[in-house]
Short mmCIF file of C-alpha atoms in Angstrom, two decimals:
data_model
loop_
_atom_site.label_atom_id
_atom_site.label_comp_id
_atom_site.label_asym_id
_atom_site.label_seq_id
_atom_site.Cartn_x
_atom_site.Cartn_y
_atom_site.Cartn_z
CA MET A 1 10.93 30.26 -4.65
CA GLU A 2 10.40 29.21 -1.12
CA PRO A 3 9.35 25.58 -0.68
CA ILE A 4 6.05 24.54 0.58
CA ASP A 5 6.04 23.72 4.21
CA VAL A 6 5.07 19.92 4.52
CA SER A 7 4.51 18.02 7.60
CA VAL A 8 3.07 14.72 6.44
CA GLN A 9 2.96 12.91 3.07
CA TYR A 10 0.64 10.01 2.12
CA PRO A 11 -0.77 8.58 -0.95
CA VAL A 12 -4.58 8.42 -1.57
CA VAL A 13 -5.65 5.61 -3.81
CA ILE A 14 -9.02 6.17 -5.50
CA THR A 15 -10.74 2.66 -5.45
CA PRO A 16 -14.19 1.07 -4.88
CA ASN A 17 -12.52 -1.50 -2.62
CA LEU A 18 -12.22 0.62 0.46
CA GLU A 19 -13.07 -2.03 2.99
CA GLU A 20 -10.84 -4.67 1.33
CA CYS A 21 -7.82 -2.28 1.33
CA ARG A 22 -8.50 -1.34 4.89
CA ASP A 23 -8.54 -5.02 5.82
CA PHE A 24 -5.43 -5.86 3.77
CA TYR A 25 -3.22 -3.12 5.45
CA VAL A 26 -4.66 -3.47 9.03
CA ASP A 27 -4.57 -7.25 9.00
CA HIS A 28 -1.28 -7.89 7.10
CA PHE A 29 0.72 -4.80 7.85
CA GLY A 30 -0.35 -3.66 11.23
CA PHE A 31 -1.92 -0.26 10.22
CA ASP A 32 -4.51 1.38 12.49
CA ILE A 33 -7.61 3.25 11.19
CA VAL A 34 -7.38 6.88 12.04
CA PHE A 35 -10.53 7.94 9.97
CA GLU A 36 -13.27 6.04 8.39
CA ALA A 37 -16.37 7.10 6.46
CA ASP A 38 -18.42 5.54 3.66
CA TRP A 39 -16.29 7.41 1.09
CA TYR A 40 -12.84 7.66 2.58
CA ILE A 41 -10.49 5.70 4.97
CA GLN A 42 -7.24 6.98 6.49
CA LEU A 43 -4.59 4.43 7.89
CA LYS A 44 -1.55 5.09 9.91
CA HIS A 45 1.26 2.67 11.00
CA GLU A 46 3.02 3.12 14.18
CA ASN A 47 6.22 4.07 12.30
CA GLY A 48 4.45 7.09 10.79
CA ILE A 49 3.56 5.78 7.35
CA GLU A 50 0.00 6.83 6.25
CA LEU A 51 -2.30 5.67 3.53
CA GLY A 52 -5.62 6.92 2.38
CA PHE A 53 -8.31 5.25 0.24
CA MET A 54 -11.13 7.21 -1.36
CA ARG A 55 -14.14 5.99 -3.44
CA PRO A 56 -14.39 6.98 -7.10
CA ASN A 57 -17.08 9.22 -8.64
CA LEU A 58 -17.64 11.33 -5.53
CA PRO A 59 -19.84 14.50 -6.35
CA ASN A 60 -17.86 16.50 -3.80
CA GLN A 61 -14.56 15.80 -5.73
CA PRO A 62 -13.37 17.54 -8.95
CA PRO A 63 -14.11 15.34 -12.08
CA PHE A 64 -10.33 14.54 -12.56
CA LEU A 65 -10.41 12.63 -9.22
CA HIS A 66 -13.42 10.52 -10.17
CA ASP A 67 -11.63 7.62 -11.99
CA ALA A 68 -10.50 4.57 -9.89
CA TYR A 69 -6.85 3.76 -9.95
CA ASP A 70 -6.17 1.48 -12.95
CA GLY A 71 -3.40 -0.72 -11.53
CA LYS A 72 -0.56 0.93 -13.49
CA GLY A 73 2.37 3.11 -12.64
CA ILE A 74 2.87 2.93 -8.95
CA ILE A 75 4.70 0.60 -6.46
CA VAL A 76 4.55 1.04 -2.65
CA THR A 77 7.82 -0.37 -1.08
CA TYR A 78 8.19 -1.42 2.52
CA ASP A 79 11.77 -2.19 3.83
CA VAL A 80 11.87 -5.15 6.17
CA GLU A 81 14.66 -7.02 8.15
CA ASP A 82 14.09 -10.30 6.49
CA ALA A 83 12.24 -10.59 3.19
CA GLY A 84 12.55 -14.34 3.14
CA LYS A 85 10.72 -14.66 6.48
CA GLU A 86 8.09 -12.25 5.47
CA TYR A 87 7.63 -14.06 2.09
CA GLU A 88 6.99 -17.31 4.10
CA LYS A 89 4.28 -15.57 6.17
CA ALA A 90 2.66 -14.04 3.07
CA GLN A 91 2.44 -17.42 1.35
CA LYS A 92 0.38 -18.67 4.12
CA ILE A 93 -2.26 -15.79 4.19
CA GLU A 94 -5.45 -16.61 2.35
CA GLY A 95 -6.41 -13.94 -0.20
CA VAL A 96 -2.90 -12.34 -0.36
CA MET A 97 -1.90 -12.18 -4.08
CA ILE A 98 1.81 -12.55 -4.64
CA VAL A 99 2.68 -11.51 -8.14
CA TYR A 100 6.40 -11.72 -8.05
CA PRO A 101 8.08 -14.52 -6.04
CA TYR A 102 10.87 -14.06 -3.58
CA THR A 103 13.99 -13.10 -5.46
CA GLU A 104 17.60 -11.95 -4.72
CA GLU A 105 18.41 -9.31 -7.23
CA GLU A 106 21.98 -8.49 -8.53
CA TRP A 107 21.72 -4.95 -7.35
CA GLY A 108 21.62 -5.88 -3.75
CA GLN A 109 17.98 -6.59 -2.80
CA LYS A 110 15.89 -9.59 -1.66
CA HIS A 111 12.23 -8.92 -2.30
CA PHE A 112 8.83 -10.11 -3.36
CA ILE A 113 5.74 -8.22 -4.64
CA LEU A 114 2.23 -8.46 -3.56
CA LYS A 115 -0.97 -6.79 -5.16
CA ASP A 116 -3.37 -4.99 -2.87
CA PRO A 117 -7.29 -4.98 -3.39
CA ALA A 118 -6.98 -1.57 -5.22
CA GLY A 119 -4.36 -2.95 -7.57
CA VAL A 120 -1.37 -1.34 -6.07
CA PHE A 121 1.84 -3.34 -6.13
CA VAL A 122 3.46 -3.63 -2.84
CA ASP A 123 7.15 -4.54 -2.94
CA ILE A 124 8.55 -6.22 0.26
CA VAL A 125 12.26 -5.46 0.24
CA GLU A 126 15.27 -6.29 2.28
CA GLN A 127 18.32 -4.18 1.51
CA LEU A 128 21.50 -6.23 1.32
CA SER A 129 24.00 -3.34 1.11
#
């Protein structure tokens, strides 16, 4: 089988919290808004990462896309140069929910985990090796 020709990959999170997610990633991670409607928001970072957020229960979507994300089964990871420095910043930001404190793991990472307004876990990671 010949592989599907893919040019860009991005997750789309189904959530009623579109505006809150937009603000979270724009304000705290430097994403730009590339498309915004009352039912969908597309974000892009200068490094090429993209994220989409779509409202649940849209009549123009098939029924299996109607349910909002339930907060289980996905982690978005961002590699950074200095996780300790980013952790200090995150602790000072009102409304940012830190769900796992800054930790140095035995497998060679320093990291901490946030939770975005849609319930997605965001792992901020410094690779040590």
